[in-house]
PDB file of C-alpha atoms and ligand atoms in Angstrom:
ATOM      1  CA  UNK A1395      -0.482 -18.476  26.393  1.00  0.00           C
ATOM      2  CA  UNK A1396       0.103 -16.808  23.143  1.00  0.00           C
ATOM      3  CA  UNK A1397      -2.216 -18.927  20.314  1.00  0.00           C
ATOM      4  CA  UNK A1398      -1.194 -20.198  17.397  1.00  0.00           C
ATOM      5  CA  UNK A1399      -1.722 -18.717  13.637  1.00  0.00           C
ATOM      6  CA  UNK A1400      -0.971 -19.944  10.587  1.00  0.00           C
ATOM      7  CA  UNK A1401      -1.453 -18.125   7.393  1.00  0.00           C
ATOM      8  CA  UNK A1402      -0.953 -19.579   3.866  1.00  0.00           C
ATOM      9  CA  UNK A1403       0.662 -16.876   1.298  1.00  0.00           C
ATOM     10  CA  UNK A1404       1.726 -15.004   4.350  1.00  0.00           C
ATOM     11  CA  UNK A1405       5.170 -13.518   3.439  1.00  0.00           C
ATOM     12  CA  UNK A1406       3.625 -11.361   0.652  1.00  0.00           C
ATOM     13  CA  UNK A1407       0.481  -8.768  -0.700  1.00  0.00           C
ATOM     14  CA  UNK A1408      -2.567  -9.470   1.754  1.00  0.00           C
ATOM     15  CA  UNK A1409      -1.119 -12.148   3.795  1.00  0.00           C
ATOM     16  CA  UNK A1410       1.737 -10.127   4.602  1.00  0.00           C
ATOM     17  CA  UNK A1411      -0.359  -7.814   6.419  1.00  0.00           C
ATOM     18  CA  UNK A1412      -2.464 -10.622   7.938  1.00  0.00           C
ATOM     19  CA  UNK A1413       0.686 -12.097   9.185  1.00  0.00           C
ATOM     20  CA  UNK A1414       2.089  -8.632  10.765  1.00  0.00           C
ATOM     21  CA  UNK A1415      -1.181  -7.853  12.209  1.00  0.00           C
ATOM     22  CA  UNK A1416      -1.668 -11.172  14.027  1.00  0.00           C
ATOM     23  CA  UNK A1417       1.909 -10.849  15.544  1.00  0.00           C
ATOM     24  CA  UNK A1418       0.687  -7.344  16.551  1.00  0.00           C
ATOM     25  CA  UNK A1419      -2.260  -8.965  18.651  1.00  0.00           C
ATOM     26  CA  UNK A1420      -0.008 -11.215  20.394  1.00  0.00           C
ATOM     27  CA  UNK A1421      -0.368 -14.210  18.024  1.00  0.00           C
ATOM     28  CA  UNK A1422       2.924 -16.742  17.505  1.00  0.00           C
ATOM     29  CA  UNK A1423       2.800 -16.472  13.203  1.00  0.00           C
ATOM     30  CA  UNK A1424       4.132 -18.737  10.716  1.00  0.00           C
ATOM     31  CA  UNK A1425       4.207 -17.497   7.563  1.00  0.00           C
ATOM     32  CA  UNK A1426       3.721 -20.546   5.028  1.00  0.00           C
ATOM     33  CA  UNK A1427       4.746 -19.242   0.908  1.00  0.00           C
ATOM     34  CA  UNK A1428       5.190 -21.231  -1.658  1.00  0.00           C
ATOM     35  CA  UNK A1429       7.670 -19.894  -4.338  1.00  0.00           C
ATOM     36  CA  UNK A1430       9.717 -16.629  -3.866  1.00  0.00           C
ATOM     37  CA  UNK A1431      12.158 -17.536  -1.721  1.00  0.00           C
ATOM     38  CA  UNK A1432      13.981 -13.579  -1.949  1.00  0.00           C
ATOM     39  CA  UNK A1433      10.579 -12.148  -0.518  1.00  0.00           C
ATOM     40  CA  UNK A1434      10.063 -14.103   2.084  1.00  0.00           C
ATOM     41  CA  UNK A1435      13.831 -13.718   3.525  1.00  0.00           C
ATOM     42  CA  UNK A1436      13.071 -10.094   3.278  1.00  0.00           C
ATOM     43  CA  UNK A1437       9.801 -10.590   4.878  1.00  0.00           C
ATOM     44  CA  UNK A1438      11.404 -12.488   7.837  1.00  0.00           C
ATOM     45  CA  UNK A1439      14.050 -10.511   8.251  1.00  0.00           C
ATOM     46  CA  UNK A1440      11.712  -7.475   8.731  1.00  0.00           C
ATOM     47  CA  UNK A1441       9.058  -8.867  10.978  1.00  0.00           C
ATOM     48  CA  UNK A1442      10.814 -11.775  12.652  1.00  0.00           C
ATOM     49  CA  UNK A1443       7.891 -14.138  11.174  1.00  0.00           C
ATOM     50  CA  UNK A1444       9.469 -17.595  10.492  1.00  0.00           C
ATOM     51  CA  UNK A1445       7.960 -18.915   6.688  1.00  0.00           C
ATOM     52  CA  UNK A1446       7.808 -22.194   5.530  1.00  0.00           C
ATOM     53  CA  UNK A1447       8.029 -23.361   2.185  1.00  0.00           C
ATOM     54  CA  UNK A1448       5.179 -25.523   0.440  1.00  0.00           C
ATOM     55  CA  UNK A1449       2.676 -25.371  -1.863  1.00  0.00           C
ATOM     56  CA  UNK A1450      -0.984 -25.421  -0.899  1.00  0.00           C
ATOM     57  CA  UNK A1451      -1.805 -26.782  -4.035  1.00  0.00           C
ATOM     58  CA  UNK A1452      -0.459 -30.022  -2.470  1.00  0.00           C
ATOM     59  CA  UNK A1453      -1.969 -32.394  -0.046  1.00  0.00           C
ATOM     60  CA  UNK A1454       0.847 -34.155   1.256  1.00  0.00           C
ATOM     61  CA  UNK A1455       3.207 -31.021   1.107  1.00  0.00           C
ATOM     62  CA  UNK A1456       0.666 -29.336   3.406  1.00  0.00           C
ATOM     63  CA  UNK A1457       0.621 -32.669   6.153  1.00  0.00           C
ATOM     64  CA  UNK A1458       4.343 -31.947   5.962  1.00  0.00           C
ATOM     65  CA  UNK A1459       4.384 -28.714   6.687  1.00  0.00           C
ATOM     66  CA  UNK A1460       1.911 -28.507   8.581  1.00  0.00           C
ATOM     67  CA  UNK A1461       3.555 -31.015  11.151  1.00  0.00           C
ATOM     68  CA  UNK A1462       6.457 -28.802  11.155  1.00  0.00           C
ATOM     69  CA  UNK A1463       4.985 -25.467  11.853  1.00  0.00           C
ATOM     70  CA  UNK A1464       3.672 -27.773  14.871  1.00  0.00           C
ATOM     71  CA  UNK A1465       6.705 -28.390  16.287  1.00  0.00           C
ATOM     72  CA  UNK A1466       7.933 -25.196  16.065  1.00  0.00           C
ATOM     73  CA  UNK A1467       4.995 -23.472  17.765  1.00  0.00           C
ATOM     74  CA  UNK A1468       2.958 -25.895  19.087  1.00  0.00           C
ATOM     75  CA  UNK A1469      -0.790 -26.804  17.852  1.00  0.00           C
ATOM     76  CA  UNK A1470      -2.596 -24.701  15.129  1.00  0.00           C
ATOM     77  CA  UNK A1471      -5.651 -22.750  16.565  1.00  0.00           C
ATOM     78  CA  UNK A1472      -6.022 -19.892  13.891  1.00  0.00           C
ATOM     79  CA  UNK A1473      -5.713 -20.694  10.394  1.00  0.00           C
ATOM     80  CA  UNK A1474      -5.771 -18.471   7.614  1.00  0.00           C
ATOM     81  CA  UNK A1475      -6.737 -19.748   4.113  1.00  0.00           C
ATOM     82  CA  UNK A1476      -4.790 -16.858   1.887  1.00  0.00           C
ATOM     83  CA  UNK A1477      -2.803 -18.237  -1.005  1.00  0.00           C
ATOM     84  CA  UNK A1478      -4.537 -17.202  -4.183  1.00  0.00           C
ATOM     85  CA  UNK A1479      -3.050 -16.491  -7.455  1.00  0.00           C
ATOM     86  CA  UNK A1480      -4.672 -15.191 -10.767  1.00  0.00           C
ATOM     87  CA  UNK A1481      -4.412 -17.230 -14.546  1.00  0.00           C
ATOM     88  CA  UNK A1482      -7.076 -14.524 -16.074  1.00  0.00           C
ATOM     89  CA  UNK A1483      -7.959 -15.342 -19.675  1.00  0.00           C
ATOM     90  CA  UNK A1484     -10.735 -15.007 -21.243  1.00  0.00           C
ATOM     91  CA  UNK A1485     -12.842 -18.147 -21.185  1.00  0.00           C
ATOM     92  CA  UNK A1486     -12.085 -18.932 -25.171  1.00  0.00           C
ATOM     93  CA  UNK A1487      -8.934 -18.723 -25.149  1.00  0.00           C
ATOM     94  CA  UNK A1488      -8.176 -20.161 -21.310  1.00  0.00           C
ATOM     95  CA  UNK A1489      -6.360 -23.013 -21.216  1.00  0.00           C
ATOM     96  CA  UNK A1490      -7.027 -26.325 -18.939  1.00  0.00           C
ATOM     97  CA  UNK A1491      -3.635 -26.007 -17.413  1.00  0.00           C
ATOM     98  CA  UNK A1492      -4.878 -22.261 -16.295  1.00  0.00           C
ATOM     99  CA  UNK A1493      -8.454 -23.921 -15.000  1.00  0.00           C
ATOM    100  CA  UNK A1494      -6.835 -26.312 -12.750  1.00  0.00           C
ATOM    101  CA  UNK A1495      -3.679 -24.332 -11.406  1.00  0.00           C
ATOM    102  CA  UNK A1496      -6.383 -21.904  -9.731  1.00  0.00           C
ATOM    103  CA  UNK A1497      -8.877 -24.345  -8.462  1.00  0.00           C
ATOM    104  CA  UNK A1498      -5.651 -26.257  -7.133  1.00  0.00           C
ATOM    105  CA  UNK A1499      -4.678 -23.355  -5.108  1.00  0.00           C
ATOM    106  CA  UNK A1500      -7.569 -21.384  -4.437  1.00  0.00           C
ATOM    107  CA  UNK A1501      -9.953 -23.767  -4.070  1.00  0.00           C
ATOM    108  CA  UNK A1502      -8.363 -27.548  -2.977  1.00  0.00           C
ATOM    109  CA  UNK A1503      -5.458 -25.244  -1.037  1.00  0.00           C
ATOM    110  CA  UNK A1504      -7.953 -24.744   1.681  1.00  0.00           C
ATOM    111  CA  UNK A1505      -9.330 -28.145   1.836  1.00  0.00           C
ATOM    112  CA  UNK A1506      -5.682 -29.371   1.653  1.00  0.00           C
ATOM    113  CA  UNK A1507      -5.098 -27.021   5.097  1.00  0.00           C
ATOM    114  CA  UNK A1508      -8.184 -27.363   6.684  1.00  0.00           C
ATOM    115  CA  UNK A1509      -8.450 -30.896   6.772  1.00  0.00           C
ATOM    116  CA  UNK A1510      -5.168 -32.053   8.454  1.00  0.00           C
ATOM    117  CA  UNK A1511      -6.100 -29.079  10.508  1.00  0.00           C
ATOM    118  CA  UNK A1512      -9.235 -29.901  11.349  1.00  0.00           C
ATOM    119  CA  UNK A1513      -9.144 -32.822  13.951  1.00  0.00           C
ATOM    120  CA  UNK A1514      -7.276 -31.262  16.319  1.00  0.00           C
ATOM    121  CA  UNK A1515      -8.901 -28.455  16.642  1.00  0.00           C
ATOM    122  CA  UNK A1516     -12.379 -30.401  17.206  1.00  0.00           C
ATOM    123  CA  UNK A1517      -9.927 -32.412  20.197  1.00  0.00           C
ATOM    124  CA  UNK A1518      -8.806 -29.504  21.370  1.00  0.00           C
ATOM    125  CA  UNK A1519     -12.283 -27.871  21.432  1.00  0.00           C
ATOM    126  CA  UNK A1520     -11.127 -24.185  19.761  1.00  0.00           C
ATOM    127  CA  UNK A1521     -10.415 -23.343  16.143  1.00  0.00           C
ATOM    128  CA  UNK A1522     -10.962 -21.017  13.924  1.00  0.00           C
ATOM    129  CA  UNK A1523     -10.367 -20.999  10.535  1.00  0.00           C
ATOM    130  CA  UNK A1524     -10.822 -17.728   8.088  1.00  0.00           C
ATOM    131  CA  UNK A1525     -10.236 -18.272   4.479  1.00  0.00           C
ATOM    132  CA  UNK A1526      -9.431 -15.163   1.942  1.00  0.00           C
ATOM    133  CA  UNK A1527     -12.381 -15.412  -1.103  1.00  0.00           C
ATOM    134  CA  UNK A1528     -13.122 -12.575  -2.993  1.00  0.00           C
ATOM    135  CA  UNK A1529     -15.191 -10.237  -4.162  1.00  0.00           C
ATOM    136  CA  UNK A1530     -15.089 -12.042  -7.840  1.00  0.00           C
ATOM    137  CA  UNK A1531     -16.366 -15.096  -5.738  1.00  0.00           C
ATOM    138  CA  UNK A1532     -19.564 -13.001  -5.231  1.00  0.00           C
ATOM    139  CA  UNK A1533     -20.159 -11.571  -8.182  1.00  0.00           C
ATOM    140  CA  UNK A1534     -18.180 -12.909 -11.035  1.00  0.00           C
ATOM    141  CA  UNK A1535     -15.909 -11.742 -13.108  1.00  0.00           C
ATOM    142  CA  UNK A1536     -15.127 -11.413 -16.653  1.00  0.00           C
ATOM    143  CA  UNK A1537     -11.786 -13.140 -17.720  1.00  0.00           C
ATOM    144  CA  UNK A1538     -12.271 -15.536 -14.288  1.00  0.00           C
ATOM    145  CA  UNK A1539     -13.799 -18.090 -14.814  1.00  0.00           C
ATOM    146  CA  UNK A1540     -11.588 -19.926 -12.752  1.00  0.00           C
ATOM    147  CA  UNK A1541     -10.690 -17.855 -10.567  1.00  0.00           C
ATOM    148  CA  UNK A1542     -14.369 -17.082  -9.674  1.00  0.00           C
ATOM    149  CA  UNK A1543     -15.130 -20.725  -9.277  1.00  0.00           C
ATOM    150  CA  UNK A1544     -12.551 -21.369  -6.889  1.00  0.00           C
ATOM    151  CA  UNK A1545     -13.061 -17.848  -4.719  1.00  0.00           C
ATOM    152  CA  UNK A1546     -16.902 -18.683  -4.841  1.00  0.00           C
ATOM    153  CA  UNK A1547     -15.888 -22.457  -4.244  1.00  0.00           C
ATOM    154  CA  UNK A1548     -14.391 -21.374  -0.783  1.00  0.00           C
ATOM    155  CA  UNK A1549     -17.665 -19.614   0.142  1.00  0.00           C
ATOM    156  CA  UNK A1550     -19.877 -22.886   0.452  1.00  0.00           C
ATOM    157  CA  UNK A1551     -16.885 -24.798   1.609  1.00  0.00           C
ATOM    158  CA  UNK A1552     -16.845 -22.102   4.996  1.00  0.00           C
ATOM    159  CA  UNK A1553     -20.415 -22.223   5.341  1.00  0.00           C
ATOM    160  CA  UNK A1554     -20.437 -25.918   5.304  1.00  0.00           C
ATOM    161  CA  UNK A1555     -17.695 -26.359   7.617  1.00  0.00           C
ATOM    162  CA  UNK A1556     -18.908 -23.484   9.985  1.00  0.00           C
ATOM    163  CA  UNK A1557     -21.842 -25.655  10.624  1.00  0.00           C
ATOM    164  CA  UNK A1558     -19.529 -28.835  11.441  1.00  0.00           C
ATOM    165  CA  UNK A1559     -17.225 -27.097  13.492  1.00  0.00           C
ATOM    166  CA  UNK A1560     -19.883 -25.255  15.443  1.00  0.00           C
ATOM    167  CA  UNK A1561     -20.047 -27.663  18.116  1.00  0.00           C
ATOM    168  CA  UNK A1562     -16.906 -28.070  18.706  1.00  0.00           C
ATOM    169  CA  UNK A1563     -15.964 -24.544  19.318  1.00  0.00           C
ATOM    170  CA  UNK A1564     -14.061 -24.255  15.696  1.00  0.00           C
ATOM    171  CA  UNK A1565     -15.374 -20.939  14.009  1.00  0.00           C
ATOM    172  CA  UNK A1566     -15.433 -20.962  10.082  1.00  0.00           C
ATOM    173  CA  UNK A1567     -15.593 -17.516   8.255  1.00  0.00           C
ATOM    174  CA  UNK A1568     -14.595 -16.126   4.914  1.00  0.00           C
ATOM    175  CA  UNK A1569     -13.465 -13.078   4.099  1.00  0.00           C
ATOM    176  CA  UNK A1570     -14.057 -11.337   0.823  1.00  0.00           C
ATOM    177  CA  UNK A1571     -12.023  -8.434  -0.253  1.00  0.00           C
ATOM    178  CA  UNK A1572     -12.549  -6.295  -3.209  1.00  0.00           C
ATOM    179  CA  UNK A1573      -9.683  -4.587  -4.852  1.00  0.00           C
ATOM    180  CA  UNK A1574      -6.644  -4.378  -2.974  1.00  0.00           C
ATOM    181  CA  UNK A1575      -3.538  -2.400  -3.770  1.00  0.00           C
ATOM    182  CA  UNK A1576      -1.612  -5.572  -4.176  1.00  0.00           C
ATOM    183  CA  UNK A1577       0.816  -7.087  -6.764  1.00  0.00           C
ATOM    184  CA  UNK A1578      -2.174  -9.311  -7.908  1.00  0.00           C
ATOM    185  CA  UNK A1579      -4.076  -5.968  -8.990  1.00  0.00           C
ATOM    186  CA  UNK A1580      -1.555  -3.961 -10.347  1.00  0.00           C
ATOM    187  CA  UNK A1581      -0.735  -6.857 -12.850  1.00  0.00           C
ATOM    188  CA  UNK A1582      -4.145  -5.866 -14.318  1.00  0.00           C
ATOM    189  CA  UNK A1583      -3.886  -3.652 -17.460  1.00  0.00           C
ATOM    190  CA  UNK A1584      -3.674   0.047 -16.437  1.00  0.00           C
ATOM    191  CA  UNK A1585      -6.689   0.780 -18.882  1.00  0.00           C
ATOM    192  CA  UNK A1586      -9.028  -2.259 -17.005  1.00  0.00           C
ATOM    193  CA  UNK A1587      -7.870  -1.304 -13.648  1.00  0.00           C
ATOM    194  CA  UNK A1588      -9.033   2.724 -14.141  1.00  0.00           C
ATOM    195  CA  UNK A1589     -12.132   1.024 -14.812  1.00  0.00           C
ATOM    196  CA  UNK A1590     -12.424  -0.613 -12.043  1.00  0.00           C
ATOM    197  CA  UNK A1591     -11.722   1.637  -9.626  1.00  0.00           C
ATOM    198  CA  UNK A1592     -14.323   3.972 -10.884  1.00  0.00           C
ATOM    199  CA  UNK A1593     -16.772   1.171 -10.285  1.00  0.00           C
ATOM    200  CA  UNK A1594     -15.470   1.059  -6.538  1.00  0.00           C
ATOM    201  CA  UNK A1595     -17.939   4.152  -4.336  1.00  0.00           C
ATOM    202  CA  UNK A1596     -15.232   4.938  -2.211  1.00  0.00           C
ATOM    203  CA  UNK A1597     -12.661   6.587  -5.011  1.00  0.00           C
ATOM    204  CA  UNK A1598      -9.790   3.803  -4.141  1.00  0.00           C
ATOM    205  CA  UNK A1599      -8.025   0.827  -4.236  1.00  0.00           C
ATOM    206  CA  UNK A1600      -8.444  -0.855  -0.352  1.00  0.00           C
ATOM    207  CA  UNK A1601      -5.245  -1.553   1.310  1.00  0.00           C
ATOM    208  CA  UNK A1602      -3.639  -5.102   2.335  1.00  0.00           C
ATOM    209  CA  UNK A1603      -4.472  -3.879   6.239  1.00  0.00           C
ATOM    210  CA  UNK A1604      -7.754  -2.907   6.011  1.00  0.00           C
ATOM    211  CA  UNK A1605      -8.460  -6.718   5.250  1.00  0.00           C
ATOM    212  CA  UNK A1606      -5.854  -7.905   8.158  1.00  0.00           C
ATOM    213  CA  UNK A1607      -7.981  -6.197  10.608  1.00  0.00           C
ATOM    214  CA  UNK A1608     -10.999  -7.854   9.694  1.00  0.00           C
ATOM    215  CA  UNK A1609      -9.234 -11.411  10.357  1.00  0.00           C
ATOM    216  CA  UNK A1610      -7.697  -9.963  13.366  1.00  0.00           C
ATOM    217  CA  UNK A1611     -11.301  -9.220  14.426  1.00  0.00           C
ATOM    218  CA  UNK A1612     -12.875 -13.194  13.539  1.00  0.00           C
ATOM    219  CA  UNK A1613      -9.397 -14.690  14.947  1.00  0.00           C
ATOM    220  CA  UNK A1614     -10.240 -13.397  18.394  1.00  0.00           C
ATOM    221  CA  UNK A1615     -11.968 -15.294  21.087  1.00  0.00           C
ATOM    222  CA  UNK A1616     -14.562 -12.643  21.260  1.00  0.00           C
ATOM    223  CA  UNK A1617     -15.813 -13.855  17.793  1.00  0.00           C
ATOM    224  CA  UNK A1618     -16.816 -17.080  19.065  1.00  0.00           C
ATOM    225  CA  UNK A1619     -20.250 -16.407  17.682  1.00  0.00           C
ATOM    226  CA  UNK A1620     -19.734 -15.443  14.544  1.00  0.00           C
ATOM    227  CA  UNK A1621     -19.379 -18.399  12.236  1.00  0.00           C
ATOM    228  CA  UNK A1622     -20.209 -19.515   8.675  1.00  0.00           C
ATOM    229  CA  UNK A1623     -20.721 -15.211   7.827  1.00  0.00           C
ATOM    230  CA  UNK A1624     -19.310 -13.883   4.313  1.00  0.00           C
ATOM    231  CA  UNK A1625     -17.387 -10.397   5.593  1.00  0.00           C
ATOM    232  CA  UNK A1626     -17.603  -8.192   2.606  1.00  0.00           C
ATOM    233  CA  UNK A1627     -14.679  -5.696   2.718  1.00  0.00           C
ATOM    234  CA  UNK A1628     -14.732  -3.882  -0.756  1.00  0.00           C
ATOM    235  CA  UNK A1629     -15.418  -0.177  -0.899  1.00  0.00           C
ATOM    236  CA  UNK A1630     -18.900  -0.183  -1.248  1.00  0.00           C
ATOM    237  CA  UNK A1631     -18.279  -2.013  -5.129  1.00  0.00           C
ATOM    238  CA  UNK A1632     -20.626  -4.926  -4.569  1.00  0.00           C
ATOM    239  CA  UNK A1633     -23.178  -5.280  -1.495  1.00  0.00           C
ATOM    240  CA  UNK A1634     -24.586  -8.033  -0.908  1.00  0.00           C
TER     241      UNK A1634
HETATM  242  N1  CAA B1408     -13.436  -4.916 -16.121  1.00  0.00           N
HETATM  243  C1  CAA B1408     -13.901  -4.294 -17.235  1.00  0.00           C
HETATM  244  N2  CAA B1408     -13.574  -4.671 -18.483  1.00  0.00           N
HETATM  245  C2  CAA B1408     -12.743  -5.703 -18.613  1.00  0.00           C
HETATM  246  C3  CAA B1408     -12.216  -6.405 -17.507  1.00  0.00           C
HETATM  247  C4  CAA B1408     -12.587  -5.961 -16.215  1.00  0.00           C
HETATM  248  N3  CAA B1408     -12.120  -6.534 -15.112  1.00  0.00           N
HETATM  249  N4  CAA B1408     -11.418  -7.401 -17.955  1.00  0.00           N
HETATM  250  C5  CAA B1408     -11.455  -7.318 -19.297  1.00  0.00           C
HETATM  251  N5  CAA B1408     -12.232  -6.288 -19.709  1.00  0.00           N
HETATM  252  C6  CAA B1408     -12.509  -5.847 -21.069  1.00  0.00           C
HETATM  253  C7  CAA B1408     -11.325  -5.108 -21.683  1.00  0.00           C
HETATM  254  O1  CAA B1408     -11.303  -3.748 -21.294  1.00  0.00           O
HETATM  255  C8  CAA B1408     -11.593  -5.281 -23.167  1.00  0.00           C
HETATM  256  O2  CAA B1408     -12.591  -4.382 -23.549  1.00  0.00           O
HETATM  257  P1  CAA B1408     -12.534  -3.658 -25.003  1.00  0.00           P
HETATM  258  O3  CAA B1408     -12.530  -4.774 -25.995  1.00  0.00           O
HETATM  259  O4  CAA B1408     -13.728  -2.790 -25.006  1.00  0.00           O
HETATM  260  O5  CAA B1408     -11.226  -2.892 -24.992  1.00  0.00           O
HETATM  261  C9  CAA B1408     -12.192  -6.685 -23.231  1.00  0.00           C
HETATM  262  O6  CAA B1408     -12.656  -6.996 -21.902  1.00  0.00           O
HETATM  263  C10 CAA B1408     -11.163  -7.722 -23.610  1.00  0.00           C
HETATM  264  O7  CAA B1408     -10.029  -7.549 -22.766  1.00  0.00           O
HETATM  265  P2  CAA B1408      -8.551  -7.547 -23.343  1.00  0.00           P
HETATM  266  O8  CAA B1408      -8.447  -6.736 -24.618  1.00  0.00           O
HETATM  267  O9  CAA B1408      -7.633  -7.170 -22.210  1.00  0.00           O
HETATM  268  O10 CAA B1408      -8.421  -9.085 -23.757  1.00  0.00           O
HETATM  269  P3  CAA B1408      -7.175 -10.001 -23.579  1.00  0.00           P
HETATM  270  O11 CAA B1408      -7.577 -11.348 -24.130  1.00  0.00           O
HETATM  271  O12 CAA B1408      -5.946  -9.327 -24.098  1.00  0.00           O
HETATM  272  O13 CAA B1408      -6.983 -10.109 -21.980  1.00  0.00           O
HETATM  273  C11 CAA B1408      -7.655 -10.549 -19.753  1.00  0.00           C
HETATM  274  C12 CAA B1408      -8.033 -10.650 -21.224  1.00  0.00           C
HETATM  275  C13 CAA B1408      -6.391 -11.385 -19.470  1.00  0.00           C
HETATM  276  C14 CAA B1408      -8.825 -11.158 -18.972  1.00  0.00           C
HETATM  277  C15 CAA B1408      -7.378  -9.073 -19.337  1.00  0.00           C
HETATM  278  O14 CAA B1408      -8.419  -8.236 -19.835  1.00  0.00           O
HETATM  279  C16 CAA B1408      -7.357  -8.924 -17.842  1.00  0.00           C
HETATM  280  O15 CAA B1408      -6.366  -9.239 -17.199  1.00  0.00           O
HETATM  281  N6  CAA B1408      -8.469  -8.400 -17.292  1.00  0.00           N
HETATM  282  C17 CAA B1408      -8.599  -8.212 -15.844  1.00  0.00           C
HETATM  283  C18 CAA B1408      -9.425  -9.321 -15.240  1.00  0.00           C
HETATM  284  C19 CAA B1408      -9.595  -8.983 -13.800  1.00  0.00           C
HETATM  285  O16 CAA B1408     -10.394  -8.157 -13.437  1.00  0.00           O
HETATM  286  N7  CAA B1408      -8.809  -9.647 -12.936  1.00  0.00           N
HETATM  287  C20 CAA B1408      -8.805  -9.335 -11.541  1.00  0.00           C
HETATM  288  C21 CAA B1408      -7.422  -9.556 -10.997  1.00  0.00           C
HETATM  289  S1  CAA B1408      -7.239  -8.969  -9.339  1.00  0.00           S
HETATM  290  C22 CAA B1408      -7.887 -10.181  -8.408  1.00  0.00           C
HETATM  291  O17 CAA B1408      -8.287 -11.221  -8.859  1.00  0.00           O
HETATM  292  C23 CAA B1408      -7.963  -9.906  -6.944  1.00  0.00           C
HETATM  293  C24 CAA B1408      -9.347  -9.959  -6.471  1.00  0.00           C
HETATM  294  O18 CAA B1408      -9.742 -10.943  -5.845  1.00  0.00           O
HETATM  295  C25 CAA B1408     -10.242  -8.802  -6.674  1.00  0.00           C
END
């Protein structure tokens, strides 16, 4: 029987290709997103990937959802933390609205998925749940504070959880990509993101696949003992 995947911000950037490379493995996908309704029509009409509508950010929302993805497909054995977004300012001049939308998503979202999650996959005696960090989890970044609180946030939360869900045959792994060719990047200013890629040893931008294989890879049952591990996936542009 096919298993079940759900990934959050899945109809767009990184989770698009998470989403697509899942169904390639033989995964049933559903495709949660939380605002652009156009893009995720076109993304289901392309891929056949049913989305839902709701925003991580929310606790309640996600129970909702959650439930309904269930009935769909059936019980939740892969989930996939992705939703992110970006409110860069520099810290002077960030406001608290920018602080809290960030940690709301990037951070609480995966609490807010993981825990209705959670119980029945420790019943059910498999799991595994991979959440999207970053590389400005690991090492900071100018203009993020929040951001990099959140991303580094969802580090300890996975290498908490891994130890929890150990047991009970629930992996826990996070995934941290560096610079990605995504729509989150190329808002950057041209002059800030020419800097960046020269920091980055292999001479590019990664692309949205090369981090969809490394989920595919912790998803599968063959991963069973890899748990609580940071996967660094950034062109050589911090090594930890
Ligand atoms: N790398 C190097 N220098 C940076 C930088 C970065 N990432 N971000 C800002 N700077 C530098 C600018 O080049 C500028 O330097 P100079 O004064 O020498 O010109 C200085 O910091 C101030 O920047 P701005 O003039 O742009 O200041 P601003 O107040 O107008 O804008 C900002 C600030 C919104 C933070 C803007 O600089 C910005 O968007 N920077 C990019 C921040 C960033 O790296 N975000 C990553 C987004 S992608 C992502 O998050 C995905 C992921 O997980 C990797």
């Amino acid at each position: 029987m096919a298993r079940v995947a759900l990934v959050t911000g899945g109809s767009r950037g990184i989770g698009a290709a998470i989403s697509v490379a899942l169904r390639d493995a033989g995964y049933k996908v559903a495709a949660n997103y939380a605002g652009n309704d156009e893009a995720a029509a076109a993304f289901s009409k392309e891929t056949g990937i049913k989305t839902y509508k709701w925003s991580v950010a929310d606790y309640d929302a996600c129970v909702a959802g959650i439930a309904k993805v269930e009935a769909d497909l059936g019980p939740v054995e892969v989930l996939v933390n992705n939703a992110g977004i970006t409110r860069d300012a520099m810290f002077h001049r960030m406001t608290r609205e920018q602080w809290s939308e960030v940690i709301n998503t990037n951070l609480n979202g995966a609490f807010n998925m993981t825990h209705p999650i959670w119980t029945g996959m420790r019943e059910r005696k498999f799991g595994r749940v991979i959440t999207i960090s970053s590389i400005n989890g690991q090492k900071g970044q100018m203009g993020q504070a929040n951001y990099s609180a959140a991303k580094a946030g969802d580090i300890g939360f996975t290498k908490a959880l891994a130890q929890e869900g150990a047991k009970a045959g629930i992996t826990v792994n996070v995934i941290c990509p560096g610079y990605i060719g995504t729509d989150m990047v190329m808002a950057v200013p041209e002059k800030v993101r020419e800097s960046i890629i020269a920091q980055i040893p292999v001479g590019r931008l990664g692309e949205p696949a090369e981090i969809a294989r490394c989920v595919v890879f912790l998803a599968s049952d063959e991963a069973g003992f890899i748990t609580g591990s940071t996967l660094s996936a950034n062109g050589g542009q911090y090594i930890v």
